[in-house]
Amino acid sequence: MMSRGRADGGKKTRLITAICLVAIFIGFVYVYYGSSVGSQVHRGTSTLRRLGSSYLGSDEETELGGGQDDFSSKVGQDDGDNVIVPRSFPVCDDLHSELIPCLDRHLIYQMRLKLDLSLMEHYERHCPLPERRYNCLIPPPSGYKVPIKWPKSRDEVWKANIPHTHLAHEKSDQNWMVVKGEKIVFPGGGTHFHYGADKYIASLANMLNFSKNILNNEGRVRTVLDVGCGVASFGAYLLSSDIITMSLAPNDVHQNQIQFALERGIPAYLGVLGTKRLPYPSRSFELAHCSRCRIDWLQRDGILLLELDRVLRPGGYFAYSSPEAYAQDEEDLRIWKEMSALVERMCWKIAAKQNQTVIWVKPLTNDCYMEREPGTQPPLCKSDDDPDAVWNVPMEACITPYSDQNNRAKGSGLVPWPARATAPPPRLADFGYSSDYFEKDIGVWRQRVDTYWNLLSPKIKLNTLRNLMDMKANLGSFAAALKDKDVWVMNVVPEDGPNTLKIIYDRGLIGTIHNWCEAFSTYPRTYDLLHAWTVFSDIEKKGCSKVDLLLEMDRILRPSGFIIVRDKRPIVEFIKKYLTALHWDTVATADSDSGSEQDGDEVVFVIRKKMWLTSGGLRDSE
């Protein structure tokens, strides 16, 4: 009996042990996979439904039209007459109030991407697969207010809108930003210009002997690239000189610097000099700037400096303010010596060197490249390389020579700003467009913009709008028609169409390449107005989700901001079905009246996003 009892006890022990091991294994699988999926707000999770109802004060079953699984499987199937349209989209968790889907480091960790951190690949775009996309509305932070209007916003923003003050403490000795009560104030300082960006900018102009110490050089310097821009005070203070700056920085340890720039009403873009080309065509900028931007310009045979060379115009400048330009310790002297040798082989010359800053100038022609000794590094890029191809194109450590036309012209051939906005640029010929076609396009968009302003006028004041986006910019005539208004426009050119972005830069405007089947590289609540000309029709042809695009537009639009959709009537009718779910209001609907043959049966549909807060539900826009 005793021995039998011990045997039975042993079996029981082994059985219990096996059950425990199985339970531990199942628990591990659940925690491992469940956390990586459940931590995000994905389709099919009960979290979405609960958050949606608690934030917007709705009955979850009624608002979502049944169970969440049914909702997630049918929303987005937007073809045909039987589309399931929710009465309310759920609201993401507050943790996602600053979500940038394609620059989400949590997603990178969960996808276990093998990225080279030394090459900054983790700061480049990595977009979620369709099944991992968010289908919820991004909530504003607690206490969010309608942003302060331009030009006052250049110098102060509401702390509640970007509740991050670590930069104020970290850069307290450099006058980047200061916390004052409910506001964050920007005195205009920077790492290398503690006493103000305006004085620093004047010193750069003085170094180059520009008239009246104004950096725009009588309209010849119009487009500037500021790499590692901080909170973009350099670009902010250039605006008064009729210079528009693409302020560029990654979503890194100073992760909110671009968010501050955009909240202030300053043109800015999330990007990094990593392994891919910057999303700008060749010969886009008259000046590139780096003030203590912590970039190793010597790495990988100077590939990052060669990328700047690609986007600089003939005779363009690179202003570099960094210890290597003036410090005398051994390491700085070594870097300066190697960097000087590199730029000399690139045919750059020192235009001026003073105190903490050196300014190099790029050659006007190919002559210097042709005179280099055979085998000189870096080499010229191959003749079949397209210097304007930028969407997911790897950078190469080679010099981009000028076209025969540029070489003969000994420069860009562009007229000074503001005449540049409407003068036919030389690169029109790359597309086979005539000057007559260009001028007609200008006239069409002037008339369209006038119509838009008439439709918006009951809802906007003089300074209501500041940050605008043209989601399909074509030649940039929408933005050009707005040049006399106190706004700036991010011109977006589709990655799979004619690369007209170089025309846009030649007109003294700025923009980027993008695929609207993916999320845009910006923070939530960035733009006051989105202009979508046939964008929905385009992505429909690609087979991408129009619902995903609606949610993305809601993400990047500020509360109380506007959307102008110009598209086919069925597209407009489709969007109308989702207004309630998105908490958008119709402002106006109008038939196209520009008289252009391009219009066809296009309809103009103007929408406004309601102001809502997670704590207080929906409320009227201010």
Coordinates of C-alpha atoms in Angstrom, one line a residue:
M1 CA 0.0 0.0 0.0
M2 CA 2.8 2.4 0.9
S3 CA 4.7 1.7 -2.2
R4 CA 1.5 2.0 -4.3
G5 CA 0.7 5.2 -2.6
R6 CA 4.2 6.6 -3.4
A7 CA 3.8 5.5 -7.0
D8 CA 0.4 7.2 -7.3
G9 CA 1.9 10.3 -5.6
G10 CA 4.7 10.3 -8.1
K11 CA 2.3 10.2 -11.0
K12 CA 0.3 13.0 -9.5
T13 CA 3.4 15.0 -9.0
R14 CA 4.6 14.5 -12.6
L15 CA 1.1 15.4 -13.9
I16 CA 0.9 18.6 -11.8
T17 CA 4.5 19.5 -13.0
A18 CA 3.5 18.9 -16.6
I19 CA 0.3 21.0 -16.2
C20 CA 2.3 23.8 -14.6
L21 CA 4.9 23.7 -17.4
V22 CA 2.1 23.9 -20.0
A23 CA 0.5 26.7 -18.2
I24 CA 3.8 28.6 -17.9
F25 CA 4.4 28.1 -21.6
I26 CA 0.9 29.3 -22.6
G27 CA 1.4 32.3 -20.3
F28 CA 4.7 33.1 -21.8
V29 CA 3.3 32.9 -25.3
Y30 CA 0.4 35.1 -24.3
V31 CA 2.6 37.7 -22.6
Y32 CA 5.2 37.7 -25.4
Y33 CA 2.8 38.0 -28.4
G34 CA -0.1 39.5 -26.6
S35 CA 1.9 42.4 -25.2
S36 CA 3.5 43.2 -28.6
V37 CA 0.1 43.3 -30.3
G38 CA -2.1 44.4 -27.4
S39 CA 0.2 47.3 -26.4
Q40 CA -0.9 49.0 -29.6
V41 CA -4.4 50.0 -30.6
H42 CA -5.1 47.4 -33.2
R43 CA -8.2 46.4 -35.0
G44 CA -10.2 43.8 -33.1
T45 CA -9.2 44.7 -29.6
S46 CA -11.8 45.4 -27.0
T47 CA -9.6 48.2 -25.7
L48 CA -10.5 50.3 -28.7
R49 CA -14.2 50.0 -28.0
R50 CA -13.9 50.8 -24.4
L51 CA -11.7 53.9 -25.1
G52 CA -14.0 55.1 -27.8
S53 CA -17.0 55.0 -25.6
S54 CA -15.4 56.5 -22.4
Y55 CA -13.8 59.4 -24.3
L56 CA -16.7 60.4 -26.5
G57 CA -19.5 59.6 -24.2
S58 CA -21.2 57.0 -26.5
D59 CA -22.8 53.7 -26.0
E60 CA -20.1 51.3 -27.3
E61 CA -22.3 48.8 -29.1
T62 CA -24.5 51.5 -30.7
E63 CA -21.7 53.8 -31.8
L64 CA -19.6 51.0 -33.3
G65 CA -22.5 49.3 -35.0
G66 CA -22.2 46.0 -33.2
G67 CA -19.2 44.0 -31.9
Q68 CA -15.7 45.3 -32.3
D69 CA -14.7 42.3 -34.4
D70 CA -17.4 43.0 -36.9
F71 CA -16.4 46.7 -36.9
S72 CA -12.7 45.9 -37.6
S73 CA -13.4 43.4 -40.4
K74 CA -15.7 45.6 -42.4
V75 CA -14.5 49.2 -41.9
G76 CA -12.3 50.1 -44.8
Q77 CA -14.1 47.8 -47.3
D78 CA -15.2 50.9 -49.1
D79 CA -16.1 49.5 -52.5
G80 CA -19.7 49.0 -53.4
D81 CA -22.9 50.0 -51.8
N82 CA -22.8 47.8 -48.7
V83 CA -20.0 49.6 -46.9
I84 CA -20.2 49.5 -43.1
V85 CA -19.8 53.1 -41.9
P86 CA -19.3 53.5 -38.1
R87 CA -21.0 56.3 -36.3
S88 CA -17.9 56.8 -34.3
F89 CA -14.3 55.8 -34.5
P90 CA -12.8 54.8 -31.2
V91 CA -10.1 57.0 -29.6
C92 CA -6.6 55.8 -29.1
D93 CA -5.1 55.7 -25.7
D94 CA -3.6 58.9 -24.4
L95 CA -0.1 57.3 -24.7
H96 CA -0.6 57.7 -28.5
S97 CA -1.3 61.4 -28.5
E98 CA 2.0 62.1 -30.3
L99 CA 2.0 59.0 -32.5
I100 CA 3.9 59.1 -35.8
P101 CA 3.1 55.6 -37.3
C102 CA 6.1 55.4 -39.6
L103 CA 8.5 56.7 -37.0
D104 CA 7.3 54.7 -34.1
R105 CA 10.2 53.2 -32.2
H106 CA 7.9 50.9 -30.3
L107 CA 6.8 49.4 -33.6
I108 CA 10.5 49.0 -34.6
Y109 CA 11.2 47.0 -31.4
Q110 CA 8.1 44.9 -31.9
M111 CA 8.9 44.1 -35.5
R112 CA 12.5 43.1 -34.4
L113 CA 14.0 45.0 -37.3
K114 CA 17.8 44.5 -37.6
L115 CA 18.9 48.1 -37.9
D116 CA 22.3 49.7 -37.7
L117 CA 22.0 52.3 -35.0
S118 CA 25.4 53.8 -36.0
L119 CA 23.9 54.7 -39.4
M120 CA 20.7 56.2 -37.8
E121 CA 18.5 53.6 -39.5
H122 CA 16.2 53.5 -36.5
Y123 CA 15.3 57.2 -37.2
E124 CA 14.3 56.5 -40.8
R125 CA 10.8 55.5 -41.9
H126 CA 9.5 52.0 -41.0
C127 CA 5.8 51.8 -41.6
P128 CA 3.4 49.3 -40.0
L129 CA 1.9 46.6 -42.1
P130 CA -1.8 47.1 -42.9
E131 CA -3.0 44.7 -40.2
R132 CA -1.0 46.6 -37.6
R133 CA -2.3 50.1 -38.5
Y134 CA -4.2 52.1 -36.0
N135 CA -7.9 52.7 -36.8
C136 CA -8.6 55.1 -33.9
L137 CA -8.6 58.8 -33.5
I138 CA -5.4 60.4 -32.0
P139 CA -6.5 62.3 -28.9
P140 CA -5.0 65.8 -28.1
P141 CA -3.1 66.0 -24.8
S142 CA -5.0 67.0 -21.7
G143 CA -5.8 70.7 -21.6
Y144 CA -5.1 71.2 -25.3
K145 CA -5.9 74.7 -26.5
V146 CA -6.3 76.3 -29.9
P147 CA -2.7 77.2 -30.9
I148 CA -1.5 80.7 -30.5
K149 CA -1.7 82.5 -33.9
W150 CA 1.2 83.6 -36.1
P151 CA 3.2 85.8 -35.8
K152 CA 2.9 85.7 -32.0
S153 CA 3.4 82.0 -32.1
R154 CA 7.0 82.4 -33.3
D155 CA 7.9 83.4 -29.8
E156 CA 5.5 81.4 -27.6
V157 CA 3.2 78.4 -27.5
W158 CA 0.9 76.8 -25.0
K159 CA 2.7 74.3 -22.7
A160 CA -0.4 72.1 -22.6
N161 CA -0.2 71.5 -26.4
I162 CA 3.4 70.1 -26.1
P163 CA 3.8 69.2 -22.5
H164 CA 7.6 68.6 -22.7
T165 CA 9.9 70.9 -20.9
H166 CA 13.1 68.8 -20.7
L167 CA 14.7 70.8 -23.6
A168 CA 14.1 74.0 -21.6
H169 CA 16.2 72.6 -18.7
E170 CA 18.7 70.8 -20.9
K171 CA 19.4 73.8 -23.1
S172 CA 18.8 76.4 -20.4
D173 CA 22.2 78.1 -21.0
Q174 CA 21.5 78.4 -24.7
N175 CA 18.2 80.2 -24.8
W176 CA 16.4 77.6 -26.9
M177 CA 13.2 77.9 -24.8
V178 CA 12.0 79.0 -21.4
V179 CA 9.0 77.8 -19.4
K180 CA 6.9 80.8 -18.2
G181 CA 3.6 79.8 -16.5
E182 CA 1.2 78.2 -19.0
K183 CA 3.5 79.0 -22.0
I184 CA 6.8 78.0 -23.4
V185 CA 8.7 81.0 -24.7
F186 CA 11.4 81.0 -27.5
P187 CA 14.0 83.8 -27.1
G188 CA 15.6 82.9 -30.4
G189 CA 18.8 81.4 -29.1
G190 CA 20.7 78.3 -30.3
T191 CA 23.7 76.3 -29.3
H192 CA 26.0 78.6 -31.4
F193 CA 23.9 81.7 -31.2
H194 CA 23.0 82.3 -27.6
Y195 CA 22.4 86.0 -28.2
G196 CA 19.8 85.5 -30.9
A197 CA 19.3 83.9 -34.3
D198 CA 18.8 87.4 -35.9
K199 CA 22.3 88.6 -34.9
Y200 CA 23.8 85.2 -36.1
I201 CA 22.0 85.4 -39.4
A202 CA 23.2 89.0 -40.0
S203 CA 26.8 87.8 -39.2
L204 CA 26.5 85.1 -41.9
A205 CA 25.3 87.7 -44.5
N206 CA 28.2 90.0 -43.4
M207 CA 30.7 87.2 -43.9
L208 CA 29.4 86.8 -47.5
N209 CA 29.4 90.6 -48.1
F210 CA 25.7 90.5 -48.9
S211 CA 23.9 93.9 -49.3
K212 CA 22.7 95.4 -46.0
N213 CA 23.7 92.2 -44.1
I214 CA 20.5 90.6 -45.3
L215 CA 21.0 86.9 -46.1
N216 CA 18.5 86.7 -49.0
N217 CA 21.1 88.6 -51.1
E218 CA 18.4 90.6 -52.9
G219 CA 16.2 87.5 -53.6
R220 CA 19.0 85.2 -54.8
V221 CA 18.9 83.1 -51.6
R222 CA 15.4 81.9 -51.1
T223 CA 15.4 78.1 -50.1
V224 CA 17.5 77.0 -47.1
L225 CA 18.0 73.5 -45.5
D226 CA 18.7 73.6 -41.8
V227 CA 20.1 70.2 -40.7
G228 CA 19.8 69.3 -37.0
C229 CA 17.6 72.4 -36.6
G230 CA 16.8 72.3 -32.8
V231 CA 13.5 74.1 -32.3
A232 CA 14.0 75.9 -35.7
S233 CA 14.7 79.4 -34.5
F234 CA 17.2 79.8 -37.3
G235 CA 14.4 79.2 -39.9
A236 CA 11.9 81.3 -37.9
Y237 CA 14.1 84.4 -38.1
L238 CA 14.9 83.9 -41.7
L239 CA 11.2 84.3 -42.7
S240 CA 11.3 88.1 -42.2
S241 CA 14.0 88.1 -45.0
D242 CA 11.8 86.3 -47.4
I243 CA 13.8 83.1 -47.0
I244 CA 11.9 79.8 -46.4
T245 CA 13.8 77.1 -44.6
M246 CA 13.2 73.4 -44.5
S247 CA 14.1 72.7 -40.9
L248 CA 15.1 69.1 -40.5
A249 CA 15.7 66.9 -37.5
P250 CA 15.0 63.3 -36.5
N251 CA 12.7 62.1 -33.8
D252 CA 15.7 61.5 -31.5
V253 CA 16.6 62.1 -27.9
H254 CA 15.4 65.7 -28.4
Q255 CA 12.3 64.2 -29.9
N256 CA 9.9 67.2 -29.6
Q257 CA 12.1 69.8 -31.4
I258 CA 10.3 69.5 -34.7
Q259 CA 6.9 69.4 -32.9
F260 CA 7.8 72.7 -31.2
A261 CA 8.8 74.2 -34.6
L262 CA 5.5 73.2 -36.2
E263 CA 3.5 74.4 -33.2
R264 CA 5.2 77.7 -33.6
G265 CA 4.2 77.9 -37.3
I266 CA 7.7 77.3 -38.7
P267 CA 8.2 75.0 -41.7
A268 CA 9.8 71.8 -40.5
Y269 CA 10.0 68.1 -41.3
L270 CA 11.0 64.9 -39.5
G271 CA 14.0 63.4 -41.2
V272 CA 17.5 62.2 -40.8
L273 CA 20.8 61.9 -42.7
G274 CA 21.0 58.1 -42.4
T275 CA 21.2 55.7 -45.3
K276 CA 18.5 57.0 -47.6
R277 CA 18.5 60.2 -49.7
L278 CA 16.7 63.2 -48.2
P279 CA 13.3 63.6 -49.9
Y280 CA 14.3 66.6 -52.0
P281 CA 15.5 66.7 -55.6
S282 CA 18.9 67.7 -56.7
R283 CA 19.7 71.4 -56.7
S284 CA 16.9 72.4 -54.3
F285 CA 18.6 74.8 -51.8
E286 CA 20.7 77.9 -52.1
L287 CA 22.1 77.3 -48.6
A288 CA 22.5 74.4 -46.2
H289 CA 23.2 75.1 -42.5
C290 CA 24.5 73.1 -39.6
S291 CA 25.0 74.7 -36.3
R292 CA 26.5 72.2 -33.8
C293 CA 24.3 69.5 -35.4
R294 CA 26.4 66.6 -34.1
I295 CA 26.7 65.0 -37.5
D296 CA 29.9 63.0 -38.3
W297 CA 30.5 64.4 -41.8
L298 CA 33.5 62.2 -42.4
Q299 CA 31.8 58.8 -42.0
R300 CA 31.4 56.4 -44.9
D301 CA 33.7 58.3 -47.2
G302 CA 31.9 61.6 -46.6
I303 CA 28.5 60.2 -47.8
L304 CA 26.4 62.7 -45.7
L305 CA 28.3 65.7 -47.0
L306 CA 27.9 64.4 -50.5
E307 CA 24.2 64.2 -49.9
L308 CA 24.2 67.9 -49.0
D309 CA 26.2 68.5 -52.2
R310 CA 23.4 66.8 -54.2
V311 CA 20.7 69.1 -52.9
L312 CA 22.7 72.3 -53.1
R313 CA 22.3 74.5 -56.2
P314 CA 25.3 75.6 -58.3
G315 CA 27.1 78.2 -56.3
G316 CA 25.2 77.1 -53.2
Y317 CA 26.6 77.6 -49.7
F318 CA 27.2 75.4 -46.7
A319 CA 27.4 77.3 -43.4
Y320 CA 29.0 75.2 -40.7
S321 CA 29.2 76.4 -37.1
S322 CA 31.0 73.8 -35.0
P323 CA 34.1 73.4 -32.7
E324 CA 35.9 71.7 -35.6
A325 CA 35.9 75.1 -37.4
Y326 CA 37.7 77.0 -34.7
A327 CA 38.7 74.8 -31.7
Q328 CA 42.4 74.0 -31.2
D329 CA 42.3 70.7 -29.3
E330 CA 43.9 67.7 -31.1
E331 CA 40.7 65.9 -32.0
D332 CA 39.0 69.0 -33.5
L333 CA 42.1 69.8 -35.4
R334 CA 42.2 66.3 -36.9
I335 CA 38.5 66.5 -37.9
W336 CA 39.0 69.9 -39.4
K337 CA 42.0 68.8 -41.4
E338 CA 40.2 65.7 -42.8
M339 CA 37.0 67.7 -43.5
S340 CA 38.9 70.4 -45.3
A341 CA 40.7 67.8 -47.5
L342 CA 37.3 66.1 -48.3
V343 CA 35.5 69.3 -49.4
E344 CA 38.6 70.3 -51.4
R345 CA 38.3 67.1 -53.4
M346 CA 34.6 67.9 -53.8
C347 CA 35.6 71.2 -55.4
W348 CA 34.1 73.3 -52.6
K349 CA 35.9 76.5 -51.7
I350 CA 36.0 78.5 -48.5
A351 CA 33.8 81.6 -49.1
A352 CA 34.4 83.0 -45.6
K353 CA 35.7 81.8 -42.2
Q354 CA 35.2 83.8 -39.1
N355 CA 35.1 83.1 -35.4
Q356 CA 33.1 79.9 -34.9
T357 CA 31.8 79.5 -38.5
V358 CA 33.1 78.5 -41.9
I359 CA 31.0 79.0 -45.1
W360 CA 31.9 76.8 -48.2
V361 CA 30.6 77.5 -51.7
K362 CA 29.9 74.8 -54.3
P363 CA 31.2 75.3 -57.9
L364 CA 29.1 76.7 -60.6
T365 CA 30.2 74.3 -63.3
N366 CA 31.7 70.8 -63.8
D367 CA 35.1 72.2 -64.7
C368 CA 36.8 71.5 -61.4
Y369 CA 35.4 67.9 -61.4
M370 CA 36.9 67.3 -64.8
E371 CA 40.3 68.6 -63.7
R372 CA 40.8 66.3 -60.8
E373 CA 43.4 63.6 -60.9
P374 CA 42.1 60.2 -62.1
G375 CA 41.0 58.0 -59.2
T376 CA 40.4 61.0 -56.9
Q377 CA 37.8 60.2 -54.2
P378 CA 34.9 60.7 -54.0
P379 CA 34.1 59.7 -57.6
L380 CA 31.5 61.3 -59.8
C381 CA 28.1 59.5 -59.8
K382 CA 27.4 57.2 -62.7
S383 CA 25.8 58.8 -65.8
D384 CA 22.6 56.6 -65.4
D385 CA 22.1 57.8 -61.8
D386 CA 19.0 59.9 -61.4
P387 CA 19.9 62.6 -58.9
D388 CA 16.2 63.5 -58.4
A389 CA 15.0 60.0 -57.4
V390 CA 14.6 60.2 -53.7
W391 CA 11.8 57.9 -52.4
N392 CA 13.5 55.1 -50.5
V393 CA 16.7 55.6 -52.6
P394 CA 20.0 54.8 -50.8
M395 CA 22.6 57.5 -50.6
E396 CA 25.8 57.0 -52.5
A397 CA 29.3 58.4 -51.8
C398 CA 29.7 60.1 -55.1
I399 CA 29.5 63.7 -56.5
T400 CA 26.5 64.6 -58.5
P401 CA 27.7 66.5 -61.6
Y402 CA 25.6 69.2 -63.3
S403 CA 23.5 68.6 -66.4
D404 CA 24.9 70.0 -69.7
Q405 CA 22.3 72.8 -69.5
N406 CA 23.3 73.8 -65.9
N407 CA 27.0 73.5 -66.9
R408 CA 26.5 75.9 -69.8
A409 CA 24.4 78.3 -67.8
K410 CA 27.0 78.4 -65.0
G411 CA 24.3 78.4 -62.4
S412 CA 20.7 77.6 -61.8
G413 CA 19.3 80.1 -64.2
L414 CA 16.7 81.2 -61.7
V415 CA 15.4 84.8 -61.2
P416 CA 15.4 86.3 -57.8
W417 CA 12.4 86.0 -55.4
P418 CA 9.6 87.0 -55.5
A419 CA 9.5 87.0 -59.4
R420 CA 10.8 83.4 -59.1
A421 CA 7.4 82.2 -57.9
T422 CA 5.7 82.8 -61.3
A423 CA 8.7 82.8 -63.8
P424 CA 8.9 79.6 -65.9
P425 CA 11.8 77.7 -64.4
P426 CA 14.5 76.1 -66.7
R427 CA 13.6 72.6 -65.5
L428 CA 10.1 72.8 -67.0
A429 CA 11.7 71.4 -70.1
D430 CA 12.5 68.1 -68.2
F431 CA 8.7 67.4 -68.3
G432 CA 8.1 68.8 -71.8
Y433 CA 5.9 71.6 -70.3
S434 CA 5.8 74.9 -72.2
S435 CA 5.8 78.3 -70.7
D436 CA 2.2 78.7 -71.9
Y437 CA 1.2 75.6 -70.1
F438 CA 2.9 76.8 -66.9
E439 CA 1.3 80.3 -67.1
K440 CA -2.1 78.7 -67.7
D441 CA -1.6 76.5 -64.6
I442 CA -0.9 79.6 -62.6
G443 CA -4.1 81.2 -63.7
V444 CA -6.2 78.2 -63.0
W445 CA -4.9 77.9 -59.5
R446 CA -5.3 81.6 -58.7
Q447 CA -8.9 81.3 -59.6
R448 CA -9.3 78.1 -57.5
V449 CA -7.6 79.6 -54.5
D450 CA -9.9 82.7 -54.7
T451 CA -12.9 80.3 -54.7
Y452 CA -11.5 78.4 -51.7
W453 CA -11.0 81.7 -49.8
N454 CA -14.6 82.8 -50.5
L455 CA -15.9 79.4 -49.2
L456 CA -13.7 79.7 -46.1
S457 CA -14.2 83.4 -45.4
P458 CA -17.2 83.0 -43.1
K459 CA -15.1 80.7 -40.8
I460 CA -11.7 82.2 -40.8
K461 CA -10.1 85.4 -39.7
L462 CA -6.9 87.1 -41.0
N463 CA -4.5 84.8 -39.0
T464 CA -6.6 81.7 -38.6
L465 CA -4.4 79.7 -41.0
R466 CA -0.7 79.3 -40.9
N467 CA 0.6 75.7 -41.6
L468 CA -0.9 74.5 -44.9
M469 CA -0.3 71.3 -46.9
D470 CA -1.0 70.7 -50.6
M471 CA -1.3 66.9 -50.7
K472 CA -0.8 66.7 -54.4
A473 CA 1.1 69.8 -55.4
N474 CA 1.8 69.2 -59.2
L475 CA 3.7 72.4 -60.2
G476 CA 3.1 74.2 -56.9
S477 CA 0.7 76.8 -58.2
F478 CA -1.7 76.4 -55.2
A479 CA 1.1 77.5 -52.9
A480 CA 2.3 80.2 -55.3
A481 CA -1.2 81.7 -55.3
L482 CA -0.9 82.1 -51.5
K483 CA 2.5 83.7 -51.5
D484 CA 1.1 87.1 -50.4
K485 CA -0.8 85.6 -47.5
D486 CA 0.9 85.0 -44.1
V487 CA 1.0 81.2 -44.6
W488 CA 3.5 78.6 -45.7
V489 CA 2.7 75.5 -47.7
M490 CA 4.2 72.0 -47.5
N491 CA 4.0 70.8 -51.1
V492 CA 3.7 67.1 -51.4
V493 CA 4.4 65.3 -54.7
P494 CA 3.4 61.6 -55.2
E495 CA 6.3 59.2 -55.3
D496 CA 4.9 57.4 -58.4
G497 CA 4.1 60.4 -60.6
P498 CA 6.1 63.1 -62.4
N499 CA 8.8 64.4 -60.0
T500 CA 7.6 68.0 -60.2
L501 CA 9.1 68.7 -56.8
K502 CA 12.2 70.2 -58.5
I503 CA 9.8 72.7 -60.3
I504 CA 8.4 73.6 -56.9
Y505 CA 11.8 74.2 -55.4
D506 CA 12.8 76.2 -58.5
R507 CA 9.8 78.5 -57.8
G508 CA 11.2 79.3 -54.3
L509 CA 8.7 77.0 -52.5
I510 CA 9.4 73.9 -50.4
G511 CA 8.0 70.4 -50.2
T512 CA 8.6 66.6 -50.1
I513 CA 7.9 63.3 -51.9
H514 CA 5.3 61.0 -50.3
N515 CA 3.1 58.0 -50.8
W516 CA -0.4 58.6 -49.3
C517 CA -0.9 54.8 -48.8
E518 CA 1.4 55.5 -45.8
A519 CA 1.5 57.9 -42.9
F520 CA 3.2 61.2 -43.3
S521 CA 6.4 62.0 -41.3
T522 CA 5.0 64.6 -38.9
Y523 CA 3.5 64.8 -35.5
P524 CA -0.3 64.9 -34.9
R525 CA -2.0 68.2 -35.0
T526 CA 0.5 69.8 -37.4
Y527 CA -1.5 71.5 -40.1
D528 CA -4.3 74.1 -40.2
L529 CA -5.5 73.2 -43.7
L530 CA -5.1 70.2 -46.0
H531 CA -5.7 70.5 -49.7
A532 CA -6.5 67.2 -51.3
W533 CA -6.8 67.5 -55.1
T534 CA -7.7 64.0 -56.5
V535 CA -5.7 62.4 -53.8
F536 CA -8.5 60.0 -52.9
S537 CA -9.0 59.0 -56.5
D538 CA -5.3 58.3 -56.8
I539 CA -5.0 56.0 -53.8
E540 CA -8.2 54.2 -54.9
K541 CA -6.5 53.3 -58.1
K542 CA -3.6 51.9 -56.1
G543 CA -5.9 49.7 -54.1
C544 CA -5.2 51.5 -50.8
S545 CA -7.7 52.3 -48.1
K546 CA -9.5 55.6 -48.3
V547 CA -10.6 55.1 -44.7
D548 CA -6.9 54.9 -43.6
L549 CA -6.3 58.1 -45.5
L550 CA -9.2 59.8 -43.7
L551 CA -7.8 58.8 -40.3
E552 CA -4.3 60.0 -41.3
M553 CA -5.6 63.3 -42.4
D554 CA -7.4 63.6 -39.0
R555 CA -4.2 62.8 -37.3
I556 CA -2.1 65.5 -38.9
L557 CA -4.9 68.2 -38.9
R558 CA -5.2 70.5 -35.9
P559 CA -8.5 70.6 -34.0
S560 CA -10.7 73.3 -35.7
G561 CA -8.5 72.9 -38.9
F562 CA -9.9 72.7 -42.4
I563 CA -9.8 70.2 -45.3
I564 CA -10.5 71.1 -48.9
V565 CA -11.2 68.1 -51.0
R566 CA -11.3 68.6 -54.8
D567 CA -12.3 65.3 -56.4
K568 CA -14.9 63.3 -58.2
R569 CA -18.5 63.5 -56.8
P570 CA -18.6 59.8 -55.7
I571 CA -15.4 60.4 -53.7
V572 CA -17.0 63.4 -52.0
E573 CA -20.2 61.4 -51.3
F574 CA -18.0 58.6 -49.8
I575 CA -16.3 61.1 -47.4
K576 CA -19.6 62.5 -46.3
K577 CA -20.5 59.1 -44.9
Y578 CA -17.6 59.4 -42.4
L579 CA -18.1 62.9 -41.2
T580 CA -20.0 61.9 -38.0
A581 CA -17.5 59.1 -37.2
L582 CA -14.5 61.5 -37.6
H583 CA -16.3 64.4 -35.8
W584 CA -15.9 66.7 -38.8
D585 CA -18.4 69.3 -40.0
T586 CA -19.3 70.3 -43.6
V587 CA -18.4 74.0 -44.3
A588 CA -19.3 74.2 -47.9
T589 CA -19.9 72.2 -51.1
A590 CA -19.5 73.7 -54.6
D591 CA -19.2 72.6 -58.2
S592 CA -15.9 73.4 -59.8
D593 CA -16.1 76.8 -61.4
S594 CA -12.6 77.5 -62.7
G595 CA -13.5 76.8 -66.3
S596 CA -10.5 74.5 -66.6
E597 CA -10.8 71.4 -68.9
Q598 CA -8.9 69.5 -66.2
D599 CA -11.8 69.8 -63.8
G600 CA -14.2 67.4 -65.4
D601 CA -16.9 66.6 -62.9
E602 CA -14.8 67.6 -59.8
V603 CA -16.5 68.9 -56.7
V604 CA -15.1 71.2 -54.0
F605 CA -15.9 70.0 -50.5
V606 CA -14.7 72.0 -47.5
I607 CA -14.7 70.3 -44.1
R608 CA -13.8 71.5 -40.6
K609 CA -12.5 69.3 -37.8
K610 CA -14.3 69.8 -34.5
M611 CA -12.4 70.6 -31.3
W612 CA -12.7 67.7 -28.9
L613 CA -10.9 66.7 -25.7
T614 CA -10.7 63.3 -24.0
S615 CA -11.8 64.8 -20.7
G616 CA -14.6 67.0 -22.0
G617 CA -16.0 65.3 -25.1
L618 CA -16.9 67.3 -28.1
R619 CA -17.1 71.1 -28.0
D620 CA -17.4 73.8 -30.5
S621 CA -14.3 75.0 -32.2
E622 CA -12.9 78.2 -30.9

